[in-house]
Coordinates of N, CA and C in Angstrom, one line a residue:
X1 N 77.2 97.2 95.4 CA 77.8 95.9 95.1 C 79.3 96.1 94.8
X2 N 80.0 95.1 95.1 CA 81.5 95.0 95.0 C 81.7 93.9 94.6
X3 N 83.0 94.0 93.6 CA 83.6 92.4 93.2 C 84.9 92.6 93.6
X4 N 85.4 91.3 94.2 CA 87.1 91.7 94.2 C 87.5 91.1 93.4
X5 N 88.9 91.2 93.9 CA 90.2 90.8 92.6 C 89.7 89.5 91.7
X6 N 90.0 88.0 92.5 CA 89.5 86.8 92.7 C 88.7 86.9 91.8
X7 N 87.1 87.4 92.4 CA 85.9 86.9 91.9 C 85.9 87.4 90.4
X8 N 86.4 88.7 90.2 CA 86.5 89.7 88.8 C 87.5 88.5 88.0
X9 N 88.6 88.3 88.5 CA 89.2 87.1 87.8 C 88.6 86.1 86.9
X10 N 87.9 85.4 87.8 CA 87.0 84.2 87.4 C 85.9 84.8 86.3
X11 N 85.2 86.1 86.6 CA 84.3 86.2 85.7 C 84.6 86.8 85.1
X12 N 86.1 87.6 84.2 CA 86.2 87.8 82.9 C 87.2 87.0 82.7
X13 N 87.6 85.9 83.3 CA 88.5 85.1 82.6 C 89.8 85.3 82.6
X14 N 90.2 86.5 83.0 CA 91.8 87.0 83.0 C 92.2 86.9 84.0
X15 N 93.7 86.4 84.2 CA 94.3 86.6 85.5 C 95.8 87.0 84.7
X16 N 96.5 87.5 86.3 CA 98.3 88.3 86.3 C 98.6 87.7 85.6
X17 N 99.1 88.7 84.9 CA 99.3 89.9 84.7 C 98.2 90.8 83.9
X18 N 97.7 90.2 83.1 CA 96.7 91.2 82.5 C 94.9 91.3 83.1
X19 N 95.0 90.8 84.2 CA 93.9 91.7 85.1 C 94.5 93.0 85.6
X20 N 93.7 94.0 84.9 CA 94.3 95.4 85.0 C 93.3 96.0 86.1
X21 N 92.6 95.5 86.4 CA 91.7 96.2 88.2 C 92.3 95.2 89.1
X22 N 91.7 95.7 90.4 CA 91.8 95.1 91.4 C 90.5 95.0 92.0
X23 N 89.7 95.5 91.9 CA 88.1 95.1 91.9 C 87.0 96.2 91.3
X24 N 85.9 95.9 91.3 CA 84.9 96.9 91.1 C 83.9 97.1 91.7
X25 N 83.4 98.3 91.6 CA 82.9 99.0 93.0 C 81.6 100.2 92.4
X26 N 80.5 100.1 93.5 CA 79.4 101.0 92.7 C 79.0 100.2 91.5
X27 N 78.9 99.0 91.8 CA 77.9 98.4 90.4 C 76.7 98.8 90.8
X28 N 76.2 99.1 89.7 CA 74.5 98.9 89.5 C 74.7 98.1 88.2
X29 N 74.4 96.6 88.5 CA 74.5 95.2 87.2 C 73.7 95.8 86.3
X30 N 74.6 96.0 84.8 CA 74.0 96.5 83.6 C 74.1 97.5 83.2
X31 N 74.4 98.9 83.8 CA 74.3 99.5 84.0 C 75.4 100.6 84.1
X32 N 75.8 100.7 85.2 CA 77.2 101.0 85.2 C 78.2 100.3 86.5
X33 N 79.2 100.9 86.8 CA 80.0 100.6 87.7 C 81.6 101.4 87.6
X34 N 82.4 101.4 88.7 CA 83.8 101.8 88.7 C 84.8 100.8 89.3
X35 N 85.9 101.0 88.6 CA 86.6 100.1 87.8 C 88.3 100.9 88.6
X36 N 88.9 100.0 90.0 CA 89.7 100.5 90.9 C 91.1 99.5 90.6
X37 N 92.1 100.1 90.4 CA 93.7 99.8 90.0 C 94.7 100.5 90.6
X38 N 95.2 99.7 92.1 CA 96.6 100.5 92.5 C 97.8 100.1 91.5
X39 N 98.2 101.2 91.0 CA 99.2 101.7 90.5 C 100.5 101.1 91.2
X40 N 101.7 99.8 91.0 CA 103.2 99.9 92.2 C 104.1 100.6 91.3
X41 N 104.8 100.4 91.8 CA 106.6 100.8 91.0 C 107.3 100.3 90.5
X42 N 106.5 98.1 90.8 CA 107.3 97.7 90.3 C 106.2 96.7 89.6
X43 N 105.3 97.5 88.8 CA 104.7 97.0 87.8 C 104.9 96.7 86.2
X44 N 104.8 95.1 86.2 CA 105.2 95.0 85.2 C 105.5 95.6 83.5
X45 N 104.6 96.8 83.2 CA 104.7 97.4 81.9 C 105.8 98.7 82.3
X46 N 105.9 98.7 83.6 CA 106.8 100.3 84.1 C 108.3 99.0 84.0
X47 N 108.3 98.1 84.1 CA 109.5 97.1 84.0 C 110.0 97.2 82.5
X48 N 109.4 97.0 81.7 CA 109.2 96.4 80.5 C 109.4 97.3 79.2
X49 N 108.4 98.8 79.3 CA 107.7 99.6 78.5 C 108.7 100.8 78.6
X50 N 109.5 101.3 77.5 CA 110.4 102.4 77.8 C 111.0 102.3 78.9
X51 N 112.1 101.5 78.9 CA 112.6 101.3 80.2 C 113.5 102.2 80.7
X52 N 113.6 103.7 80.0 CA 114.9 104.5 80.4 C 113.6 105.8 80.7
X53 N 112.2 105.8 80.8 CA 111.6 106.3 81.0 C 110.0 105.6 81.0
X54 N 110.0 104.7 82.5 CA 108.8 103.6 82.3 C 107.1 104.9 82.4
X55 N 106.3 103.6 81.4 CA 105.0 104.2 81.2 C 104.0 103.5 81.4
X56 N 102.9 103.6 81.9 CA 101.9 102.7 81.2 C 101.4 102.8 79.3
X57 N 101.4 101.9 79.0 CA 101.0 101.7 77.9 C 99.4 102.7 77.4
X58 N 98.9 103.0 76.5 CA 97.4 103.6 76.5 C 96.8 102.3 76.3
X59 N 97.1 101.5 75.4 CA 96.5 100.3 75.5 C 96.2 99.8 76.4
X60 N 97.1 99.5 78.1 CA 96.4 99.3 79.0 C 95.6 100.0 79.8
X61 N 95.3 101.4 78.9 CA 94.5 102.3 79.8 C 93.2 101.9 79.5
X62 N 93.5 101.5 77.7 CA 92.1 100.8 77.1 C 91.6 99.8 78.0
X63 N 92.4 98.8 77.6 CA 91.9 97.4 78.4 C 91.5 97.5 79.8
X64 N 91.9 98.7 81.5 CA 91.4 98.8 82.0 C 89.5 98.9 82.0
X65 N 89.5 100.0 80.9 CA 88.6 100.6 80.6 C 87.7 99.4 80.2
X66 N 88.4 98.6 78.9 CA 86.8 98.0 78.4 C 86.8 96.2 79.9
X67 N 87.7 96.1 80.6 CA 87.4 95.0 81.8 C 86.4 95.8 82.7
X68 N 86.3 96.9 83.0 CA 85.3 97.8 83.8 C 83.7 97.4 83.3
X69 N 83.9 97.7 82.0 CA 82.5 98.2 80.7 C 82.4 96.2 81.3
X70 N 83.0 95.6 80.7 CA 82.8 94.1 80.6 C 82.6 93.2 82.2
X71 N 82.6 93.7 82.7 CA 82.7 93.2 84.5 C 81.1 94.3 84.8
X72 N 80.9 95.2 84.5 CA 79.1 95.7 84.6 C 78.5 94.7 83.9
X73 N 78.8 94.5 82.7 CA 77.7 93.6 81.6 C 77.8 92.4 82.3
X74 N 78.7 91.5 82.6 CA 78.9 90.3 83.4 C 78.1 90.3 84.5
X75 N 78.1 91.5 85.6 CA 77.4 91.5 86.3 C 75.7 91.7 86.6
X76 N 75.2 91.3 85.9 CA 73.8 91.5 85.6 C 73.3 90.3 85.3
X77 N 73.0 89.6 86.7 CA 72.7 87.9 86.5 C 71.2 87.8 85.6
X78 N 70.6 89.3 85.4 CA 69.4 89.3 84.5 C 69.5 88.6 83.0
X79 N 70.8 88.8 82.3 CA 71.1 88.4 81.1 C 71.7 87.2 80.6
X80 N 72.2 86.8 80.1 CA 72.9 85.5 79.9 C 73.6 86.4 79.0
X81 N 74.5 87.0 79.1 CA 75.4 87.6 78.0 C 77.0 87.0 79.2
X82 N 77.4 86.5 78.6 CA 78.8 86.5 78.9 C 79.8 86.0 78.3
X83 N 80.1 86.7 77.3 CA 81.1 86.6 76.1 C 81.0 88.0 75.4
X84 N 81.5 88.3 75.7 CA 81.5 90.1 74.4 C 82.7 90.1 73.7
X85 N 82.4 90.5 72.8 CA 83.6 90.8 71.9 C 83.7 92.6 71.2
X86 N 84.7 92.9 71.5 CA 84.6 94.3 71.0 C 84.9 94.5 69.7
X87 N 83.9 95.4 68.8 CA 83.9 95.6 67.4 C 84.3 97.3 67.0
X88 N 84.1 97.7 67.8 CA 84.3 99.1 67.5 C 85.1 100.1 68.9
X89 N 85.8 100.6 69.1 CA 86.3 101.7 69.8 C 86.8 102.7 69.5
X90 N 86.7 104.0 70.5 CA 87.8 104.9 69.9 C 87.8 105.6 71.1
X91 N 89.7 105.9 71.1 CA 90.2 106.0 72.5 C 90.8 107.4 73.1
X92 N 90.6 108.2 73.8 CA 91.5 109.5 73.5 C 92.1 109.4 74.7
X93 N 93.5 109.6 74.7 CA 94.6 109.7 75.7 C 94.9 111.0 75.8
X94 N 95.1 111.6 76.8 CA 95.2 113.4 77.7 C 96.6 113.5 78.0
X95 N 97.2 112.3 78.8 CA 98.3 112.4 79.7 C 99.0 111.0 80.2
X96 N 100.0 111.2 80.4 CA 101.2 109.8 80.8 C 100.4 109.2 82.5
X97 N 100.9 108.3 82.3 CA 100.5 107.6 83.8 C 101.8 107.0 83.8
X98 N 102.9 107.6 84.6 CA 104.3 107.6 85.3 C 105.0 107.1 86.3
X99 N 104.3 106.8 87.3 CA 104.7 106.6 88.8 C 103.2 105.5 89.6
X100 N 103.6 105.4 90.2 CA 102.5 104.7 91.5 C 101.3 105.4 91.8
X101 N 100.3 105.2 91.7 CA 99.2 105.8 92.5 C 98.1 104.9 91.9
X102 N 96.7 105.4 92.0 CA 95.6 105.1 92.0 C 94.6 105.3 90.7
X103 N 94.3 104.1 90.0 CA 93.7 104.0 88.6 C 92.2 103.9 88.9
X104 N 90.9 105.0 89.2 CA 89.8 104.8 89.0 C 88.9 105.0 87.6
X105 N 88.2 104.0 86.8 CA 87.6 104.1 86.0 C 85.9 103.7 85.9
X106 N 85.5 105.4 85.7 CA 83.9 105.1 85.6 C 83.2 104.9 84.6
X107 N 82.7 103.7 84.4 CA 81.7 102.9 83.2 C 80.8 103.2 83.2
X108 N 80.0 103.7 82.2 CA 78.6 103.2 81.8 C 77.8 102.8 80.6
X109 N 77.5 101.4 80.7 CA 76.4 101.2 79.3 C 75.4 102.0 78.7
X110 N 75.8 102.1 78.0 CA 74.9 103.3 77.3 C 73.4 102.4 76.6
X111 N 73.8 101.7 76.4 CA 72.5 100.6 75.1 C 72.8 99.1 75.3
X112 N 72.1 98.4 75.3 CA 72.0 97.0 75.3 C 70.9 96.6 74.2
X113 N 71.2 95.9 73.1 CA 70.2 95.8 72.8 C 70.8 95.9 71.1
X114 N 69.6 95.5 70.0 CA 69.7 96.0 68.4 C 71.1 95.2 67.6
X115 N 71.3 94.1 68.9 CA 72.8 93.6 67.6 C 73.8 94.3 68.6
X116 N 73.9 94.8 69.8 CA 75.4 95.5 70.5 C 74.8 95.8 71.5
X117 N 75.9 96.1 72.4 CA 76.2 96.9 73.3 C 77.0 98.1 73.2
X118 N 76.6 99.3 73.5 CA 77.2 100.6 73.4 C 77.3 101.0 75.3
X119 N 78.6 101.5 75.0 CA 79.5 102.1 76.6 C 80.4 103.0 76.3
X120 N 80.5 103.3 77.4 CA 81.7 104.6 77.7 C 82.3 104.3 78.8
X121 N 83.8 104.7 79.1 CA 84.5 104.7 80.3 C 85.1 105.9 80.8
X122 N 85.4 106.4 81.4 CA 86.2 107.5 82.1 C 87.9 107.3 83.1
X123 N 88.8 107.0 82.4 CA 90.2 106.4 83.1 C 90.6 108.0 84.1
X124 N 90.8 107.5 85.6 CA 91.2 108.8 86.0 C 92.5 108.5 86.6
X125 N 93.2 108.9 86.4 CA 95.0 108.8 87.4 C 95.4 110.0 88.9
X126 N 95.2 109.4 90.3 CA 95.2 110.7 90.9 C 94.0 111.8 91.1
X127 N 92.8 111.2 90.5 CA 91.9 111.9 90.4 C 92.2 113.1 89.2
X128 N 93.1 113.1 88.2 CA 92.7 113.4 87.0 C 92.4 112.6 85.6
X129 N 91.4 113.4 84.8 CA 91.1 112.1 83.7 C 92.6 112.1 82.7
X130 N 92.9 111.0 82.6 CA 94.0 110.5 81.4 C 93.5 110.2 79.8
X131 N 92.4 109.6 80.3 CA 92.1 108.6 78.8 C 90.2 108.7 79.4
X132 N 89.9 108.2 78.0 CA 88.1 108.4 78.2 C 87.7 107.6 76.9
X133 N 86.8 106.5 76.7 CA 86.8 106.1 75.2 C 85.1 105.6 75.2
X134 N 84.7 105.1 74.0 CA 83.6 104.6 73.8 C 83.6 103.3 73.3
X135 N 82.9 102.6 73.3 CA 83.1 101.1 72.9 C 81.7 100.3 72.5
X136 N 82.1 99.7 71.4 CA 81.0 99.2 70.8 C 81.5 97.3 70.9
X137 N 80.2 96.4 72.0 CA 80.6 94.9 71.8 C 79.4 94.3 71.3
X138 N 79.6 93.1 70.8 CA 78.8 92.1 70.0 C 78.6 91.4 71.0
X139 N 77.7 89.9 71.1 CA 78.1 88.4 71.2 C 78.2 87.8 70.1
X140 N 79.2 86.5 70.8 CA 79.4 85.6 69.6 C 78.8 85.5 68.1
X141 N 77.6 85.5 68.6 CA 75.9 85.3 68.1 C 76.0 86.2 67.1
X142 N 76.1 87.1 67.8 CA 75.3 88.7 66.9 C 76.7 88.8 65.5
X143 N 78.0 88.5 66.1 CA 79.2 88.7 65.3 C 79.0 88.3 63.8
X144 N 78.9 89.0 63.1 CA 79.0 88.4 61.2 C 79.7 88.8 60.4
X145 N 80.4 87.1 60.5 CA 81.7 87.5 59.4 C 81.1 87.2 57.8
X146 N 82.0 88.3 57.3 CA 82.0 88.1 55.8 C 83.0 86.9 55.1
X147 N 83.1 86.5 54.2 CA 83.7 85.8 54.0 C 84.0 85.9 52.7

């Protein structure tokens, strides 16, 4: 299964600039899937971010990572889950992502179920890993605020 740009748009709600894929690829709905981002030169955070030395942000290595995690859960016309909200993460960054090339990120749900969803992602730049994190989401529902 494949989603492109477009359709991934529409089903997490984000569009340009902060749709950080360009589609996903290798779903198995629920499950897992991989999470594909060409890299230009003249992308907007390489404009913007350290501009005497442009970078991607880690944050958008995150956010690649949890639209991946969130575009498998979406995909799984089995559930009525589509709204997640993230409650817990933690993120480890390896290396700079500097120049143009090719952002693949491989997802997988680990748990569904008990009050959350539990996932992991794998950010790779060039075919090396940069960034790798774990993530813990709620729905609305399950969300309890204190007050």
């Amino acid at each position: 299964m494949i989603i492109e740009k477009n359709d991934l748009s529409a089903m997490l709600r984000i569009s340009h600039p902060f749709l950080m894929l360009d589609k996903l690829i290798d779903i198995s709905p629920g499950l897992s899937g991989v999470g594909i981002k060409e890299i230009k030169k003249d992308e907007w955070f390489f404009l913007c971010h350290f501009v005497d030395e442009p970078i991607m942000p880690g944050t958008l290595q995150s956010e690649c990572m949890l639209q991946t995690l969130i575009g498998i859960i979406y995909s799984d016309v089995k559930t009525a889950i589509r709204n997640c909200l993230v409650v817990k993460n933690t993120v480890n960054l390896y290396s700079k992502i500097t120049q143009p090339g090719i952002i693949k990120v491989e997802g997988r749900i680990l748990s569904i179920g008990n009050g959350g969803i539990q996932a992991k992602a794998k950010l790779f730049f060039q075919d090396k890993i940069v960034s790798d994190g774990v993530f813990r989401f709620v729905t609305p529902e399950e969300l309890k605020i204190s007050k």
